C-alpha cells in the first residue's frame, strides 16, 4: 500500500541550528514527492517538489530535500533555521494513477529565538 | 491573483444535520481536490474532479459524503446526517491539468459536529 511516514512529530530548535526532517515513502510506481509547509494561521504552501532528474531539490526560503531511492526517503533540510520557520511541515507523495496526494502526519517545527 | 477560497471558514452543526461546504478554485484550474484533516494528522484525500466529473471518489468514507462540481468551477462537498467523527478541517485544492501538478490549497473549513 502507498504511504508516507514522518517520524518526527515535534522538533524544537534554536535559531541558526541545522534542520533535517525525515520522510519515508512506500510506493511501487513513478515517484513524485512534495514538501508542503503550513505557517501558523495560514494555508498549506508548496516548499519544493521532486519529479525526476537531480535528486537534490532546492525550494523556497533556503530549504532543500534529497531523494534517495535506495532508502525510500525524501528528507527536508535547511542549514540554518530562523524563528520564522516555525510551522508544520508535511511530506506528500503524488499517487500518479489516482491524481491525489498522500500526506504524512506532519512534523511541527518550533524555532526558539 | 486570487487563490482558492472556501466558505464558510467555520461551521458548527448538530449531530444528524446536513452541511454543505463550498470551494472556489483558482480560475483556469480544471483539477479540484477535497481533503480532510483531523487533529494531529496530515490531509487525507476524499475526492478529485477533472472538469465537471469526479475522476476519483475512492477517498469518500461512506455514502453520507457527496461532492459536485456542476460547471467545472465551484465545488460543493455535502455531508448528510453528520456524526461527531466528521469533525475536521476540510481542505480544497486546485491545480492545472496534468499529472503531479502543484496543488494550491485553500484555507479550509473547520467543521465541528456537536
Coordinates of N, CA, C and O in Angstrom, one line a residue, chain B residues 9-101:
Chain B
X9 N -15.7 29.6 6.8 CA -14.4 29.2 7.4 C -14.6 28.3 8.6 O -13.7 27.5 8.9
X10 N -15.7 28.5 9.2 CA -16.1 27.7 10.4 C -17.5 27.3 10.3 O -18.4 28.1 9.9
X11 N -17.8 26.0 10.6 CA -19.2 25.6 10.6 C -19.4 24.7 11.9 O -18.7 23.7 12.0
X12 N -20.4 25.1 12.7 CA -20.8 24.3 13.8 C -22.2 23.8 13.6 O -23.1 24.5 13.2
X13 N -22.3 22.5 13.7 CA -23.6 21.9 13.5 C -23.9 20.8 14.5 O -23.1 20.4 15.3
X14 N -25.2 20.4 14.5 CA -25.5 19.3 15.5 C -25.5 18.0 14.8 O -25.8 17.9 13.6
X15 N -25.3 17.0 15.5 CA -25.3 15.6 15.0 C -26.6 15.3 14.3 O -27.7 15.7 14.8
X16 N -26.5 14.7 13.1 CA -27.7 14.4 12.3 C -28.0 15.4 11.3 O -28.9 15.1 10.4
X17 N -27.5 16.6 11.4 CA -27.8 17.7 10.4 C -27.0 17.5 9.1 O -26.0 16.8 9.0
X18 N -27.5 18.2 8.1 CA -26.9 18.2 6.8 C -26.0 19.5 6.6 O -26.4 20.6 7.1
X19 N -24.8 19.4 6.0 CA -24.0 20.6 5.8 C -23.5 20.6 4.4 O -23.3 19.5 3.7
X20 N -23.2 21.8 3.9 CA -22.6 22.0 2.6 C -21.4 22.9 2.8 O -21.4 23.9 3.4
X21 N -20.3 22.5 2.2 CA -19.0 23.2 2.2 C -18.7 23.6 0.8 O -18.7 22.7 -0.1
X22 N -18.3 24.8 0.6 CA -18.0 25.3 -0.8 C -16.6 25.6 -1.0 O -15.9 26.1 -0.1
X23 N -16.2 25.4 -2.3 CA -14.8 25.6 -2.7 C -14.8 26.4 -4.0 O -15.5 25.9 -5.0
X24 N -14.1 27.5 -4.1 CA -14.0 28.2 -5.3 C -12.5 28.2 -5.8 O -11.6 28.8 -5.1
X25 N -12.2 27.4 -6.8 CA -10.8 27.2 -7.2 C -10.2 28.4 -7.9 O -10.9 29.3 -8.2
X26 N -8.9 28.3 -8.2 CA -8.2 29.3 -8.9 C -8.7 29.2 -10.4 O -8.9 28.1 -10.9
X27 N -9.0 30.4 -10.9 CA -9.5 30.5 -12.3 C -8.6 29.7 -13.3 O -7.3 29.9 -13.2
X28 N -9.1 28.9 -14.1 CA -8.3 28.1 -15.1 C -7.9 26.8 -14.6 O -7.3 26.0 -15.4
X29 N -8.0 26.5 -13.3 CA -7.6 25.2 -12.8 C -8.7 24.2 -13.0 O -9.8 24.3 -12.4
X30 N -8.5 23.2 -13.8 CA -9.5 22.3 -14.1 C -9.6 21.1 -13.1 O -10.6 20.4 -13.0
X31 N -8.5 20.9 -12.4 CA -8.5 19.8 -11.4 C -8.8 20.4 -10.0 O -8.3 21.5 -9.6
X32 N -9.6 19.7 -9.3 CA -10.1 20.2 -7.9 C -10.1 19.0 -7.0 O -10.5 17.9 -7.4
X33 N -9.6 19.2 -5.8 CA -9.4 18.1 -4.8 C -10.1 18.5 -3.5 O -9.9 19.6 -3.1
X34 N -10.6 17.5 -2.8 CA -11.1 17.7 -1.5 C -10.3 16.8 -0.6 O -10.1 15.6 -0.9
X35 N -9.8 17.3 0.5 CA -9.1 16.5 1.6 C -9.7 16.8 2.9 O -10.4 17.9 3.1
X36 N -9.5 15.9 3.9 CA -10.0 16.1 5.2 C -8.8 16.0 6.2 O -8.0 15.0 6.0
X37 N -8.7 16.9 7.1 CA -7.5 16.9 8.0 C -8.1 16.8 9.4 O -8.7 17.8 9.9
X38 N -7.8 15.8 10.1 CA -8.2 15.6 11.5 C -7.0 16.1 12.4 O -5.9 16.1 11.9
X39 N -7.3 16.3 13.6 CA -6.3 16.8 14.5 C -5.1 15.9 14.6 O -5.3 14.7 14.8
X40 N -3.9 16.4 14.4 CA -2.7 15.6 14.6 C -2.4 14.7 13.4 O -1.5 13.9 13.4
X41 N -3.2 14.9 12.3 CA -3.0 14.1 11.1 C -2.7 15.0 9.9 O -2.9 16.2 9.9
X42 N -2.1 14.4 8.9 CA -2.0 15.1 7.6 C -3.3 15.0 6.8 O -4.2 14.2 7.2
X43 N -3.4 15.8 5.8 CA -4.6 15.8 5.0 C -4.9 14.4 4.4 O -3.9 13.8 3.9
X44 N -6.1 14.0 4.4 CA -6.5 12.7 3.7 C -7.4 13.0 2.5 O -8.4 13.7 2.6
X45 N -7.1 12.3 1.4 CA -7.8 12.5 0.2 C -9.2 12.1 0.3 O -9.5 11.0 0.9
X46 N -10.1 12.8 -0.3 CA -11.6 12.5 -0.3 C -12.0 12.2 -1.8 O -12.4 11.1 -2.1
X47 N -11.8 13.2 -2.6 CA -12.4 13.1 -4.0 C -11.6 14.1 -4.9 O -11.1 15.1 -4.4
X48 N -11.5 13.7 -6.2 CA -10.8 14.5 -7.2 C -11.7 14.7 -8.4 O -12.3 13.7 -8.9
X49 N -11.8 15.9 -8.8 CA -12.6 16.3 -10.0 C -11.6 16.7 -11.1 O -10.6 17.4 -10.9
X50 N -11.9 16.3 -12.3 CA -11.2 16.8 -13.5 C -12.4 17.4 -14.3 O -13.2 16.6 -14.9
X51 N -12.5 18.7 -14.4 CA -13.6 19.3 -15.0 C -14.8 19.1 -14.1 O -14.8 19.3 -12.9
X52 N -15.9 18.7 -14.8 CA -17.2 18.5 -14.0 C -17.3 17.1 -13.4 O -18.1 16.9 -12.5
X53 N -16.5 16.2 -13.9 CA -16.7 14.8 -13.4 C -15.8 14.4 -12.3 O -14.6 14.9 -12.3
X54 N -16.3 13.6 -11.4 CA -15.4 13.0 -10.4 C -14.5 11.9 -10.9 O -15.0 10.9 -11.3
X55 N -13.2 12.2 -11.1 CA -12.3 11.3 -11.6 C -12.0 10.2 -10.6 O -11.6 9.1 -11.0
X56 N -12.1 10.5 -9.3 CA -11.7 9.5 -8.3 C -12.4 9.9 -7.0 O -12.1 11.0 -6.5
X57 N -13.3 9.1 -6.6 CA -14.0 9.4 -5.3 C -13.7 8.3 -4.3 O -14.5 8.1 -3.3
X58 N -12.6 7.6 -4.4 CA -12.3 6.5 -3.6 C -12.0 6.9 -2.1 O -12.0 6.0 -1.3
X59 N -11.8 8.1 -1.9 CA -11.5 8.5 -0.5 C -12.7 8.9 0.3 O -12.6 9.1 1.5
X60 N -13.9 9.0 -0.3 CA -15.1 9.4 0.4 C -15.3 8.2 1.4 O -15.4 7.1 1.1
X61 N -15.5 8.5 2.7 CA -15.6 7.5 3.7 C -16.8 6.6 3.7 O -16.8 5.5 4.0
X62 N -17.9 7.2 3.2 CA -19.2 6.4 3.2 C -20.2 7.3 2.3 O -19.9 8.3 1.8
X63 N -21.4 6.7 2.2 CA -22.3 7.4 1.2 C -23.0 8.6 1.9 O -23.9 9.2 1.2
X64 N -22.6 9.0 3.1 CA -23.1 10.2 3.6 C -22.4 11.4 3.0 O -22.9 12.6 3.0
X65 N -21.3 11.2 2.3 CA -20.5 12.2 1.7 C -20.7 12.2 0.2 O -20.6 11.2 -0.4
X66 N -20.8 13.4 -0.3 CA -21.1 13.5 -1.7 C -20.5 14.9 -2.2 O -20.5 15.9 -1.4
X67 N -20.0 15.0 -3.4 CA -19.5 16.3 -3.9 C -19.9 16.5 -5.3 O -20.0 15.5 -6.1
X68 N -20.1 17.7 -5.7 CA -20.5 18.1 -7.0 C -19.6 19.2 -7.5 O -19.1 20.0 -6.7
X69 N -19.6 19.3 -8.8 CA -18.9 20.4 -9.5 C -19.6 20.6 -10.8 O -19.0 20.4 -11.9
X70 N -20.8 21.1 -10.8 CA -21.6 21.1 -12.0 C -21.2 21.9 -13.2 O -21.4 21.5 -14.3
X71 N -20.4 23.0 -13.0 CA -20.0 23.8 -14.1 C -18.5 23.7 -14.3 O -17.9 24.6 -15.0
X72 N -17.8 22.9 -13.6 CA -16.4 22.7 -13.7 C -15.6 23.8 -13.0 O -14.4 23.9 -13.3
X73 N -16.2 24.5 -12.1 CA -15.5 25.5 -11.4 C -15.8 25.3 -9.9 O -15.1 24.5 -9.3
X74 N -16.8 26.0 -9.3 CA -17.1 25.9 -7.9 C -17.5 24.4 -7.6 O -18.2 23.8 -8.4
X75 N -17.0 24.0 -6.4 CA -17.4 22.6 -6.0 C -18.1 22.7 -4.6 O -17.7 23.6 -3.8
X76 N -19.0 21.8 -4.3 CA -19.7 21.7 -3.0 C -19.5 20.3 -2.5 O -19.8 19.4 -3.2
X77 N -19.0 20.3 -1.3 CA -19.0 19.0 -0.6 C -20.2 18.9 0.4 O -20.4 19.8 1.1
X78 N -20.9 17.8 0.3 CA -22.2 17.7 1.0 C -22.0 16.5 2.0 O -21.6 15.4 1.6
X79 N -22.4 16.8 3.2 CA -22.4 15.7 4.2 C -23.8 15.6 4.8 O -24.3 16.5 5.4
X80 N -24.3 14.4 4.7 CA -25.6 14.1 5.3 C -25.5 13.5 6.6 O -24.5 12.8 6.9
X81 N -26.5 13.7 7.5 CA -26.6 13.0 8.8 C -25.2 13.0 9.5 O -24.6 12.0 9.8
X82 N -24.7 14.2 9.7 CA -23.4 14.4 10.3 C -23.2 13.7 11.6 O -24.2 13.5 12.4
X83 N -22.0 13.2 11.8 CA -21.6 12.5 13.0 C -20.5 13.2 13.7 O -19.8 14.0 13.0
X84 N -20.3 13.0 15.0 CA -19.2 13.7 15.7 C -17.9 13.4 15.1 O -17.0 14.2 15.0
X85 N -17.7 12.2 14.5 CA -16.5 11.8 13.9 C -16.2 12.6 12.6 O -15.0 12.5 12.1
X86 N -17.1 13.3 12.1 CA -16.9 14.1 10.9 C -16.2 15.4 11.2 O -15.8 16.1 10.2
X87 N -16.1 15.7 12.4 CA -15.4 17.0 12.8 C -14.0 17.0 12.3 O -13.2 16.0 12.6
X88 N -13.6 18.0 11.6 CA -12.3 18.1 11.0 C -12.2 19.4 10.2 O -13.1 20.1 10.1
X89 N -11.0 19.6 9.7 CA -10.8 20.7 8.7 C -10.9 20.1 7.3 O -10.2 19.2 7.0
X90 N -11.8 20.6 6.5 CA -12.0 20.2 5.1 C -11.3 21.1 4.2 O -11.6 22.3 4.2
X91 N -10.3 20.6 3.5 CA -9.4 21.4 2.6 C -9.8 21.2 1.2 O -10.1 20.0 0.8
X92 N -9.7 22.2 0.4 CA -9.9 22.1 -1.0 C -8.6 22.6 -1.7 O -7.9 23.5 -1.2
X93 N -8.3 22.0 -2.8 CA -7.1 22.3 -3.6 C -7.4 22.3 -5.0 O -8.3 21.6 -5.5
X94 N -6.7 23.1 -5.8 CA -6.9 23.1 -7.2 C -5.6 23.1 -7.9 O -4.5 23.5 -7.4
X95 N -5.6 22.6 -9.2 CA -4.3 22.6 -10.0 C -4.7 22.7 -11.4 O -5.8 22.5 -11.9
X96 N -3.6 23.0 -12.2 CA -3.7 22.9 -13.7 C -3.9 21.5 -14.1 O -3.5 20.6 -13.3
X97 N -4.3 21.2 -15.3 CA -4.4 19.8 -15.7 C -3.1 19.2 -15.9 O -2.1 19.9 -16.1
X98 N -3.0 17.9 -15.8 CA -1.8 17.1 -16.0 C -1.4 16.5 -14.6 O -1.7 17.0 -13.6
X99 N -0.6 15.4 -14.7 CA -0.3 14.7 -13.5 C 0.8 15.4 -12.7 O 1.6 16.1 -13.2
X100 N 0.7 15.2 -11.4 CA 1.7 15.7 -10.4 C 1.9 17.3 -10.5 O 2.9 17.8 -10.3
X101 N 0.8 18.0 -10.9 CA 0.9 19.4 -10.9 C 0.8 19.9 -9.5 O 0.2 19.3 -8.6

